[in-house]
Amino acid sequence: TAPDSDKIVMKRIDVSQSSEADVSAALKRPSQKSADAILNIVTPIINDIRENGDKALLSYTHKFEKATSLTSPVLRAPFPKEMMNLPAETIKAIDVSFENIRKFHAAQKEEKPLQVETMPGVVCSRFSRPIERVGLYVPGGTAVLPSTALMLGVPAMVAGCHKIVLASPPRADGSITPEIVYVAHKVGAESIVLAGGAQAVAAMAYGTESVTKVDKILGPGNQFVTAAKMFVSNDTNAGVSIDMPAGPSEVLVIADRDANPAFVASDLLSQAEHGVDSQVICIAVGMDEQHLTALDDELHKQAMALPRVDIVRGSIAHSVTIIVKDIEEAMRISNDYAPEHLILQIKDAESVVPKVMNAGSVFIGQWTPESVGDYSAGVNHSLPTYGFAKQYSGVNLASFVKHITSSNLTAEGLKNVGDAVMQLAKVEELEAHRRAVSIRLASLNK
Ligand code: HSO
Ligand code: ZN
């Protein structure tokens, strides 16, 4: 056994014995590098792509991905079969997940346009149309993430986006993970951009000789990718929007005395293994020392058996167990933290859901690990992090459509609403606005 100093253990804080300030200090997210510093690095890269297109894009891929044999930055559909050579069990897993994600996102479609007659003869409607071209960023890095390609590609397909462009950094031999190619094929992607980082984002935002320009860029990424997404979405000349600001991944597990310590530890670790900057929080409800120790022991034991134990050590170092007396206190802290993932391993978990005010996605009860949502249940795993669950939704069908409104008035309708319009136009001293109504009403009285 490892010496105690090596024990992988979360620090503890007991709410009944701490000030509010101490509790919020313990829940502070690991701080990010200053946006300015990152922006200084990505701006020249973005400008280079705008000016030099494919040539610049390839040279960054040669440099950062070491894929020096690559001669074209884009792979166009139909993708060659030999690029999707996968074991049968992988195909099956992707197919099952694809179908569940498809079902859940298809159910988010609006059956028919929303229509309301606000006054007799005044009909307001709202209908949706797909965003025509979307760019989906699938990160490379320490893990390959075909699941992210599914989470972005399936709703884009369901929404009916005409052009789906996937971008992902190639491997050093210039190839792209076959799982990602297979997903790209299944969602009907038109192309795969073999590039990562700010350069991939810039290529999709502005287009190059071979990269299709897109209207919206979605998907997680490191701080360079995030900074590049922010940059291009602020450039009105690019005409591109993004999904949401991204930060490191996180989970908050609320567990009570009935929770199985092995289950709780496994959930904390599945998030902790994502990266050293991941944060995991456990809120222990009404637990005594014996329960808490059982949890600590499980966490250490399971962590030591993980291939990514070194990453886990890093993330556990800034993670915390918070001891509270009841579920009300737990929910108050959770809503304030606004976790990307919220796991409820408590008695009668479902009954607590109405108290959830801020969270990206909720996992209810002991049989629902976060992993099912990460891959296969059907819910989306592209979720707001870093407290942005207070104002952002995760990726969903609406992320791939615009809502358009319409009004349709009869003469009677214009009579009914006209006075209000003319009066407000008068207040704003916009005479042409007033006359657009009065001229019509006068024609009715002729
Ligand atoms: N938990 C991650 C998603 C993911 N997990 C991808 C495994 N692969 C962020 O929501
Ligand atoms: Zn995950």
mmCIF file of N, CA, C and O in Angstrom, residues 98-182:
data_model
loop_
_atom_site.group_PDB
_atom_site.id
_atom_site.type_symbol
_atom_site.label_atom_id
_atom_site.label_comp_id
_atom_site.label_asym_id
_atom_site.label_seq_id
_atom_site.Cartn_x
_atom_site.Cartn_y
_atom_site.Cartn_z
ATOM 1 N N PHE A 98 -25.960 6.302 -31.213
ATOM 2 C CA PHE A 98 -26.488 7.159 -32.282
ATOM 3 C C PHE A 98 -28.017 7.152 -32.247
ATOM 4 O O PHE A 98 -28.665 8.202 -32.280
ATOM 5 N N GLU A 99 -28.575 5.966 -32.149
ATOM 6 C CA GLU A 99 -30.031 5.835 -32.216
ATOM 7 C C GLU A 99 -30.703 6.486 -31.001
ATOM 8 O O GLU A 99 -31.727 7.167 -31.130
ATOM 9 N N ASN A 100 -30.128 6.311 -29.804
ATOM 10 C CA ASN A 100 -30.727 6.931 -28.610
ATOM 11 C C ASN A 100 -30.618 8.455 -28.667
ATOM 12 O O ASN A 100 -31.557 9.175 -28.320
ATOM 13 N N ILE A 101 -29.464 8.945 -29.113
ATOM 14 C CA ILE A 101 -29.283 10.400 -29.214
ATOM 15 C C ILE A 101 -30.235 10.951 -30.288
ATOM 16 O O ILE A 101 -30.848 11.996 -30.115
ATOM 17 N N ARG A 102 -30.367 10.210 -31.372
ATOM 18 C CA ARG A 102 -31.270 10.640 -32.446
ATOM 19 C C ARG A 102 -32.709 10.735 -31.931
ATOM 20 O O ARG A 102 -33.382 11.744 -32.127
ATOM 21 N N LYS A 103 -33.143 9.675 -31.222
ATOM 22 C CA LYS A 103 -34.521 9.651 -30.707
ATOM 23 C C LYS A 103 -34.789 10.839 -29.790
ATOM 24 O O LYS A 103 -35.803 11.510 -29.902
ATOM 25 N N PHE A 104 -33.869 11.075 -28.866
ATOM 26 C CA PHE A 104 -34.114 12.133 -27.872
ATOM 27 C C PHE A 104 -34.114 13.517 -28.520
ATOM 28 O O PHE A 104 -34.911 14.382 -28.152
ATOM 29 N N HIS A 105 -33.235 13.709 -29.503
ATOM 30 C CA HIS A 105 -33.188 15.026 -30.148
ATOM 31 C C HIS A 105 -34.309 15.202 -31.179
ATOM 32 O O HIS A 105 -34.795 16.315 -31.368
ATOM 33 N N ALA A 106 -34.738 14.110 -31.799
ATOM 34 C CA ALA A 106 -35.865 14.210 -32.741
ATOM 35 C C ALA A 106 -37.137 14.605 -31.991
ATOM 36 O O ALA A 106 -37.982 15.331 -32.506
ATOM 37 N N ALA A 107 -37.246 14.138 -30.743
ATOM 38 C CA ALA A 107 -38.429 14.470 -29.943
ATOM 39 C C ALA A 107 -38.463 15.957 -29.582
ATOM 40 O O ALA A 107 -39.493 16.479 -29.166
ATOM 41 N N GLN A 108 -37.320 16.640 -29.728
ATOM 42 C CA GLN A 108 -37.274 18.073 -29.420
ATOM 43 C C GLN A 108 -37.775 18.929 -30.585
ATOM 44 O O GLN A 108 -37.842 20.145 -30.477
ATOM 45 N N LYS A 109 -38.101 18.273 -31.699
ATOM 46 C CA LYS A 109 -38.618 19.025 -32.848
ATOM 47 C C LYS A 109 -39.972 19.619 -32.513
ATOM 48 O O LYS A 109 -40.783 18.983 -31.849
ATOM 49 N N GLU A 110 -40.204 20.832 -32.990
ATOM 50 C CA GLU A 110 -41.529 21.414 -32.783
ATOM 51 C C GLU A 110 -42.447 20.836 -33.840
ATOM 52 O O GLU A 110 -42.153 20.900 -35.024
ATOM 53 N N GLU A 111 -43.525 20.273 -33.384
ATOM 54 C CA GLU A 111 -44.479 19.615 -34.279
ATOM 55 C C GLU A 111 -44.947 20.549 -35.388
ATOM 56 O O GLU A 111 -44.810 20.274 -36.562
ATOM 57 N N LYS A 112 -45.516 21.679 -34.950
ATOM 58 C CA LYS A 112 -45.983 22.653 -35.941
ATOM 59 C C LYS A 112 -45.656 24.052 -35.435
ATOM 60 O O LYS A 112 -45.408 24.223 -34.240
ATOM 61 N N PRO A 113 -45.685 25.042 -36.331
ATOM 62 C CA PRO A 113 -45.360 26.387 -35.874
ATOM 63 C C PRO A 113 -46.281 26.824 -34.739
ATOM 64 O O PRO A 113 -47.461 26.473 -34.707
ATOM 65 N N LEU A 114 -45.718 27.574 -33.817
ATOM 66 C CA LEU A 114 -46.502 28.139 -32.720
ATOM 67 C C LEU A 114 -47.329 29.285 -33.289
ATOM 68 O O LEU A 114 -46.806 30.092 -34.062
ATOM 69 N N GLN A 115 -48.623 29.336 -32.955
ATOM 70 C CA GLN A 115 -49.463 30.391 -33.514
ATOM 71 C C GLN A 115 -50.395 30.937 -32.447
ATOM 72 O O GLN A 115 -51.064 30.169 -31.769
ATOM 73 N N VAL A 116 -50.392 32.256 -32.281
ATOM 74 C CA VAL A 116 -51.252 32.874 -31.264
ATOM 75 C C VAL A 116 -51.977 34.068 -31.872
ATOM 76 O O VAL A 116 -51.356 34.912 -32.512
ATOM 77 N N GLU A 117 -53.294 34.123 -31.651
ATOM 78 C CA GLU A 117 -54.048 35.306 -32.075
ATOM 79 C C GLU A 117 -54.087 36.236 -30.874
ATOM 80 O O GLU A 117 -54.847 36.015 -29.921
ATOM 81 N N THR A 118 -53.224 37.266 -30.886
ATOM 82 C CA THR A 118 -53.084 38.110 -29.690
ATOM 83 C C THR A 118 -54.272 39.042 -29.518
ATOM 84 O O THR A 118 -54.623 39.420 -28.401
ATOM 85 N N MET A 119 -54.896 39.432 -30.631
ATOM 86 C CA MET A 119 -56.130 40.226 -30.649
ATOM 87 C C MET A 119 -56.906 39.701 -31.845
ATOM 88 O O MET A 119 -56.289 39.130 -32.743
ATOM 89 N N PRO A 120 -58.217 39.899 -31.903
ATOM 90 C CA PRO A 120 -58.928 39.421 -33.095
ATOM 91 C C PRO A 120 -58.285 39.984 -34.368
ATOM 92 O O PRO A 120 -58.072 41.192 -34.480
ATOM 93 N N GLY A 121 -57.871 39.094 -35.264
ATOM 94 C CA GLY A 121 -57.271 39.524 -36.535
ATOM 95 C C GLY A 121 -55.776 39.801 -36.464
ATOM 96 O O GLY A 121 -55.174 40.222 -37.453
ATOM 97 N N VAL A 122 -55.161 39.557 -35.312
ATOM 98 C CA VAL A 122 -53.705 39.759 -35.186
ATOM 99 C C VAL A 122 -53.071 38.407 -34.853
ATOM 100 O O VAL A 122 -53.189 37.915 -33.729
ATOM 101 N N VAL A 123 -52.459 37.793 -35.863
ATOM 102 C CA VAL A 123 -51.921 36.443 -35.651
ATOM 103 C C VAL A 123 -50.394 36.477 -35.653
ATOM 104 O O VAL A 123 -49.765 36.925 -36.613
ATOM 105 N N CYS A 124 -49.793 36.037 -34.551
ATOM 106 C CA CYS A 124 -48.329 35.962 -34.447
ATOM 107 C C CYS A 124 -47.908 34.498 -34.501
ATOM 108 O O CYS A 124 -48.531 33.643 -33.872
ATOM 109 N N SER A 125 -46.851 34.213 -35.264
ATOM 110 C CA SER A 125 -46.370 32.832 -35.367
ATOM 111 C C SER A 125 -44.881 32.771 -35.124
ATOM 112 O O SER A 125 -44.176 33.781 -35.246
ATOM 113 N N ARG A 126 -44.442 31.590 -34.809
ATOM 114 C CA ARG A 126 -42.999 31.336 -34.708
ATOM 115 C C ARG A 126 -42.715 29.970 -35.320
ATOM 116 O O ARG A 126 -43.410 29.000 -35.035
ATOM 117 N N PHE A 127 -41.723 29.937 -36.203
ATOM 118 C CA PHE A 127 -41.346 28.652 -36.811
ATOM 119 C C PHE A 127 -39.829 28.570 -36.858
ATOM 120 O O PHE A 127 -39.142 29.578 -36.693
ATOM 121 N N SER A 128 -39.312 27.379 -37.053
ATOM 122 C CA SER A 128 -37.852 27.244 -37.018
ATOM 123 C C SER A 128 -37.308 26.755 -38.354
ATOM 124 O O SER A 128 -38.003 26.079 -39.122
ATOM 125 N N ARG A 129 -36.069 27.126 -38.625
ATOM 126 C CA ARG A 129 -35.356 26.684 -39.826
ATOM 127 C C ARG A 129 -33.950 26.285 -39.411
ATOM 128 O O ARG A 129 -33.361 26.926 -38.543
ATOM 129 N N PRO A 130 -33.408 25.251 -40.054
ATOM 130 C CA PRO A 130 -32.056 24.829 -39.683
ATOM 131 C C PRO A 130 -31.004 25.892 -40.018
ATOM 132 O O PRO A 130 -31.179 26.653 -40.973
ATOM 133 N N ILE A 131 -29.962 25.942 -39.223
ATOM 134 C CA ILE A 131 -28.790 26.741 -39.592
ATOM 135 C C ILE A 131 -28.140 25.990 -40.741
ATOM 136 O O ILE A 131 -27.959 24.770 -40.673
ATOM 137 N N GLU A 132 -27.833 26.705 -41.828
ATOM 138 C CA GLU A 132 -27.452 26.004 -43.044
ATOM 139 C C GLU A 132 -26.144 25.217 -42.923
ATOM 140 O O GLU A 132 -26.084 24.035 -43.243
ATOM 141 N N ARG A 133 -25.094 25.879 -42.426
ATOM 142 C CA ARG A 133 -23.776 25.223 -42.399
ATOM 143 C C ARG A 133 -23.218 25.267 -40.970
ATOM 144 O O ARG A 133 -23.089 26.351 -40.399
ATOM 145 N N VAL A 134 -22.915 24.111 -40.409
ATOM 146 C CA VAL A 134 -22.370 24.101 -39.048
ATOM 147 C C VAL A 134 -20.997 23.426 -39.012
ATOM 148 O O VAL A 134 -20.745 22.455 -39.728
ATOM 149 N N GLY A 135 -20.139 23.964 -38.178
ATOM 150 C CA GLY A 135 -18.800 23.415 -37.976
ATOM 151 C C GLY A 135 -18.715 22.792 -36.589
ATOM 152 O O GLY A 135 -18.984 23.467 -35.592
ATOM 153 N N LEU A 136 -18.379 21.522 -36.536
ATOM 154 C CA LEU A 136 -18.377 20.810 -35.260
ATOM 155 C C LEU A 136 -16.947 20.459 -34.884
ATOM 156 O O LEU A 136 -16.279 19.695 -35.579
ATOM 157 N N TYR A 137 -16.494 21.017 -33.774
ATOM 158 C CA TYR A 137 -15.112 20.783 -33.364
ATOM 159 C C TYR A 137 -15.040 19.590 -32.408
ATOM 160 O O TYR A 137 -15.684 19.573 -31.362
ATOM 161 N N VAL A 138 -14.259 18.604 -32.779
ATOM 162 C CA VAL A 138 -14.069 17.418 -31.940
ATOM 163 C C VAL A 138 -12.620 17.411 -31.473
ATOM 164 O O VAL A 138 -11.712 17.227 -32.279
ATOM 165 N N PRO A 139 -12.391 17.629 -30.175
ATOM 166 C CA PRO A 139 -11.020 17.774 -29.699
ATOM 167 C C PRO A 139 -10.207 16.487 -29.828
ATOM 168 O O PRO A 139 -10.768 15.389 -29.823
ATOM 169 N N GLY A 140 -8.896 16.657 -29.933
ATOM 170 C CA GLY A 140 -7.989 15.512 -29.852
ATOM 171 C C GLY A 140 -7.472 15.475 -28.423
ATOM 172 O O GLY A 140 -8.262 15.446 -27.497
ATOM 173 N N GLY A 141 -6.192 15.527 -28.230
ATOM 174 C CA GLY A 141 -5.653 15.606 -26.876
ATOM 175 C C GLY A 141 -5.461 14.254 -26.250
ATOM 176 O O GLY A 141 -5.199 13.274 -26.943
ATOM 177 N N THR A 142 -5.662 14.171 -24.916
ATOM 178 C CA THR A 142 -5.281 12.949 -24.209
ATOM 179 C C THR A 142 -6.264 11.798 -24.444
ATOM 180 O O THR A 142 -5.991 10.677 -24.069
ATOM 181 N N ALA A 143 -7.416 12.069 -25.011
ATOM 182 C CA ALA A 143 -8.368 10.990 -25.288
ATOM 183 C C ALA A 143 -9.003 11.245 -26.653
ATOM 184 O O ALA A 143 -9.198 12.393 -27.032
ATOM 185 N N VAL A 144 -9.320 10.175 -27.401
ATOM 186 C CA VAL A 144 -10.095 10.384 -28.635
ATOM 187 C C VAL A 144 -11.565 10.451 -28.246
ATOM 188 O O VAL A 144 -12.012 9.724 -27.390
ATOM 189 N N LEU A 145 -12.309 11.351 -28.883
ATOM 190 C CA LEU A 145 -13.669 11.571 -28.416
ATOM 191 C C LEU A 145 -14.730 11.432 -29.522
ATOM 192 O O LEU A 145 -15.402 12.392 -29.867
ATOM 193 N N PRO A 146 -14.872 10.208 -30.063
ATOM 194 C CA PRO A 146 -15.945 10.026 -31.047
ATOM 195 C C PRO A 146 -17.311 10.346 -30.465
ATOM 196 O O PRO A 146 -18.229 10.726 -31.191
ATOM 197 N N SER A 147 -17.454 10.221 -29.134
ATOM 198 C CA SER A 147 -18.755 10.515 -28.518
ATOM 199 C C SER A 147 -19.122 11.982 -28.729
ATOM 200 O O SER A 147 -20.291 12.325 -28.905
ATOM 201 N N THR A 148 -18.107 12.851 -28.744
ATOM 202 C CA THR A 148 -18.391 14.274 -28.973
ATOM 203 C C THR A 148 -18.860 14.497 -30.409
ATOM 204 O O THR A 148 -19.739 15.319 -30.666
ATOM 205 N N ALA A 149 -18.298 13.732 -31.345
ATOM 206 C CA ALA A 149 -18.765 13.820 -32.735
ATOM 207 C C ALA A 149 -20.240 13.426 -32.812
ATOM 208 O O ALA A 149 -21.028 14.045 -33.533
ATOM 209 N N LEU A 150 -20.634 12.410 -32.030
ATOM 210 C CA LEU A 150 -22.046 11.998 -31.999
ATOM 211 C C LEU A 150 -22.928 13.087 -31.399
ATOM 212 O O LEU A 150 -24.000 13.401 -31.924
ATOM 213 N N MET A 151 -22.470 13.664 -30.276
ATOM 214 C CA MET A 151 -23.290 14.636 -29.544
ATOM 215 C C MET A 151 -23.517 15.916 -30.351
ATOM 216 O O MET A 151 -24.489 16.627 -30.134
ATOM 217 N N LEU A 152 -22.596 16.218 -31.266
ATOM 218 C CA LEU A 152 -22.755 17.422 -32.089
ATOM 219 C C LEU A 152 -23.380 17.061 -33.436
ATOM 220 O O LEU A 152 -24.225 17.783 -33.955
ATOM 221 N N GLY A 153 -22.953 15.945 -33.986
ATOM 222 C CA GLY A 153 -23.377 15.578 -35.341
ATOM 223 C C GLY A 153 -24.822 15.103 -35.421
ATOM 224 O O GLY A 153 -25.540 15.442 -36.363
ATOM 225 N N VAL A 154 -25.260 14.333 -34.427
ATOM 226 C CA VAL A 154 -26.621 13.784 -34.513
ATOM 227 C C VAL A 154 -27.674 14.897 -34.460
ATOM 228 O O VAL A 154 -28.548 14.956 -35.343
ATOM 229 N N PRO A 155 -27.611 15.828 -33.481
ATOM 230 C CA PRO A 155 -28.624 16.900 -33.514
ATOM 231 C C PRO A 155 -28.533 17.767 -34.765
ATOM 232 O O PRO A 155 -29.564 18.237 -35.264
ATOM 233 N N ALA A 156 -27.332 17.957 -35.313
ATOM 234 C CA ALA A 156 -27.207 18.749 -36.552
ATOM 235 C C ALA A 156 -27.933 18.035 -37.690
ATOM 236 O O ALA A 156 -28.627 18.656 -38.493
ATOM 237 N N MET A 157 -27.775 16.724 -37.718
ATOM 238 C CA MET A 157 -28.456 15.919 -38.739
ATOM 239 C C MET A 157 -29.975 15.981 -38.541
ATOM 240 O O MET A 157 -30.726 16.218 -39.484
ATOM 241 N N VAL A 158 -30.419 15.802 -37.282
ATOM 242 C CA VAL A 158 -31.856 15.811 -36.988
ATOM 243 C C VAL A 158 -32.469 17.177 -37.327
ATOM 244 O O VAL A 158 -33.573 17.263 -37.857
ATOM 245 N N ALA A 159 -31.717 18.244 -37.055
ATOM 246 C CA ALA A 159 -32.221 19.595 -37.324
ATOM 247 C C ALA A 159 -32.326 19.859 -38.824
ATOM 248 O O ALA A 159 -33.064 20.742 -39.244
ATOM 249 N N GLY A 160 -31.565 19.113 -39.608
ATOM 250 C CA GLY A 160 -31.618 19.290 -41.058
ATOM 251 C C GLY A 160 -30.604 20.297 -41.586
ATOM 252 O O GLY A 160 -30.809 20.874 -42.656
ATOM 253 N N CYS A 161 -29.511 20.512 -40.846
ATOM 254 C CA CYS A 161 -28.452 21.413 -41.330
ATOM 255 C C CYS A 161 -27.949 20.868 -42.671
ATOM 256 O O CYS A 161 -27.698 19.665 -42.798
ATOM 257 N N HIS A 162 -27.785 21.754 -43.658
ATOM 258 C CA HIS A 162 -27.435 21.278 -45.001
ATOM 259 C C HIS A 162 -26.001 20.797 -45.083
ATOM 260 O O HIS A 162 -25.698 19.815 -45.742
ATOM 261 N N LYS A 163 -25.118 21.563 -44.458
ATOM 262 C CA LYS A 163 -23.707 21.178 -44.524
ATOM 263 C C LYS A 163 -23.166 20.990 -43.118
ATOM 264 O O LYS A 163 -23.157 21.925 -42.317
ATOM 265 N N ILE A 164 -22.723 19.776 -42.842
ATOM 266 C CA ILE A 164 -22.115 19.488 -41.551
ATOM 267 C C ILE A 164 -20.622 19.290 -41.786
ATOM 268 O O ILE A 164 -20.217 18.404 -42.539
ATOM 269 N N VAL A 165 -19.827 20.174 -41.186
ATOM 270 C CA VAL A 165 -18.372 20.071 -41.311
ATOM 271 C C VAL A 165 -17.819 19.664 -39.948
ATOM 272 O O VAL A 165 -18.141 20.290 -38.936
ATOM 273 N N LEU A 166 -17.028 18.598 -39.915
ATOM 274 C CA LEU A 166 -16.408 18.165 -38.668
ATOM 275 C C LEU A 166 -14.951 18.591 -38.700
ATOM 276 O O LEU A 166 -14.321 18.520 -39.756
ATOM 277 N N ALA A 167 -14.409 19.032 -37.571
ATOM 278 C CA ALA A 167 -12.970 19.307 -37.537
ATOM 279 C C ALA A 167 -12.369 18.569 -36.366
ATOM 280 O O ALA A 167 -12.930 18.562 -35.266
ATOM 281 N N SER A 168 -11.231 17.926 -36.607
ATOM 282 C CA SER A 168 -10.545 17.226 -35.529
ATOM 283 C C SER A 168 -9.073 17.086 -35.882
ATOM 284 O O SER A 168 -8.734 16.861 -37.050
ATOM 285 N N PRO A 169 -8.194 17.259 -34.892
ATOM 286 C CA PRO A 169 -6.773 17.143 -35.215
ATOM 287 C C PRO A 169 -6.421 15.720 -35.654
ATOM 288 O O PRO A 169 -6.862 14.760 -35.027
ATOM 289 N N PRO A 170 -5.663 15.575 -36.740
ATOM 290 C CA PRO A 170 -5.280 14.228 -37.183
ATOM 291 C C PRO A 170 -4.183 13.654 -36.276
ATOM 292 O O PRO A 170 -3.575 14.386 -35.507
ATOM 293 N N ARG A 171 -3.983 12.350 -36.401
ATOM 294 C CA ARG A 171 -2.870 11.722 -35.668
ATOM 295 C C ARG A 171 -1.576 12.027 -36.416
ATOM 296 O O ARG A 171 -1.591 12.546 -37.532
ATOM 297 N N ALA A 172 -0.456 11.702 -35.782
ATOM 298 C CA ALA A 172 0.845 12.073 -36.362
ATOM 299 C C ALA A 172 1.053 11.458 -37.752
ATOM 300 O O ALA A 172 1.774 12.012 -38.579
ATOM 301 N N ASP A 173 0.379 10.325 -38.018
ATOM 302 C CA ASP A 173 0.555 9.721 -39.350
ATOM 303 C C ASP A 173 -0.396 10.351 -40.374
ATOM 304 O O ASP A 173 -0.489 9.889 -41.510
ATOM 305 N N GLY A 174 -1.125 11.398 -39.956
ATOM 306 C CA GLY A 174 -1.998 12.114 -40.878
ATOM 307 C C GLY A 174 -3.394 11.532 -40.966
ATOM 308 O O GLY A 174 -4.272 12.095 -41.625
ATOM 309 N N SER A 175 -3.630 10.425 -40.276
ATOM 310 C CA SER A 175 -4.957 9.782 -40.352
ATOM 311 C C SER A 175 -5.875 10.354 -39.283
ATOM 312 O O SER A 175 -5.445 11.027 -38.351
ATOM 313 N N ILE A 176 -7.150 10.043 -39.450
ATOM 314 C CA ILE A 176 -8.117 10.498 -38.466
ATOM 315 C C ILE A 176 -8.722 9.258 -37.819
ATOM 316 O O ILE A 176 -8.887 8.231 -38.465
ATOM 317 N N THR A 177 -9.011 9.333 -36.528
ATOM 318 C CA THR A 177 -9.558 8.188 -35.800
ATOM 319 C C THR A 177 -10.727 7.581 -36.576
ATOM 320 O O THR A 177 -11.676 8.300 -36.899
ATOM 321 N N PRO A 178 -10.691 6.281 -36.856
ATOM 322 C CA PRO A 178 -11.770 5.670 -37.657
ATOM 323 C C PRO A 178 -13.149 5.837 -37.036
ATOM 324 O O PRO A 178 -14.145 5.942 -37.750
ATOM 325 N N GLU A 179 -13.212 5.880 -35.697
ATOM 326 C CA GLU A 179 -14.515 6.066 -35.037
ATOM 327 C C GLU A 179 -15.122 7.412 -35.449
ATOM 328 O O GLU A 179 -16.331 7.520 -35.663
ATOM 329 N N ILE A 180 -14.271 8.422 -35.549
ATOM 330 C CA ILE A 180 -14.780 9.758 -35.919
ATOM 331 C C ILE A 180 -15.234 9.766 -37.373
ATOM 332 O O ILE A 180 -16.271 10.330 -37.716
ATOM 333 N N VAL A 181 -14.480 9.082 -38.236
ATOM 334 C CA VAL A 181 -14.878 9.005 -39.643
ATOM 335 C C VAL A 181 -16.224 8.280 -39.761
ATOM 336 O O VAL A 181 -17.116 8.702 -40.514
ATOM 337 N N TYR A 182 -16.372 7.217 -38.983
ATOM 338 C CA TYR A 182 -17.631 6.458 -39.034
ATOM 339 C C TYR A 182 -18.816 7.325 -38.593
ATOM 340 O O TYR A 182 -19.878 7.323 -39.226
#
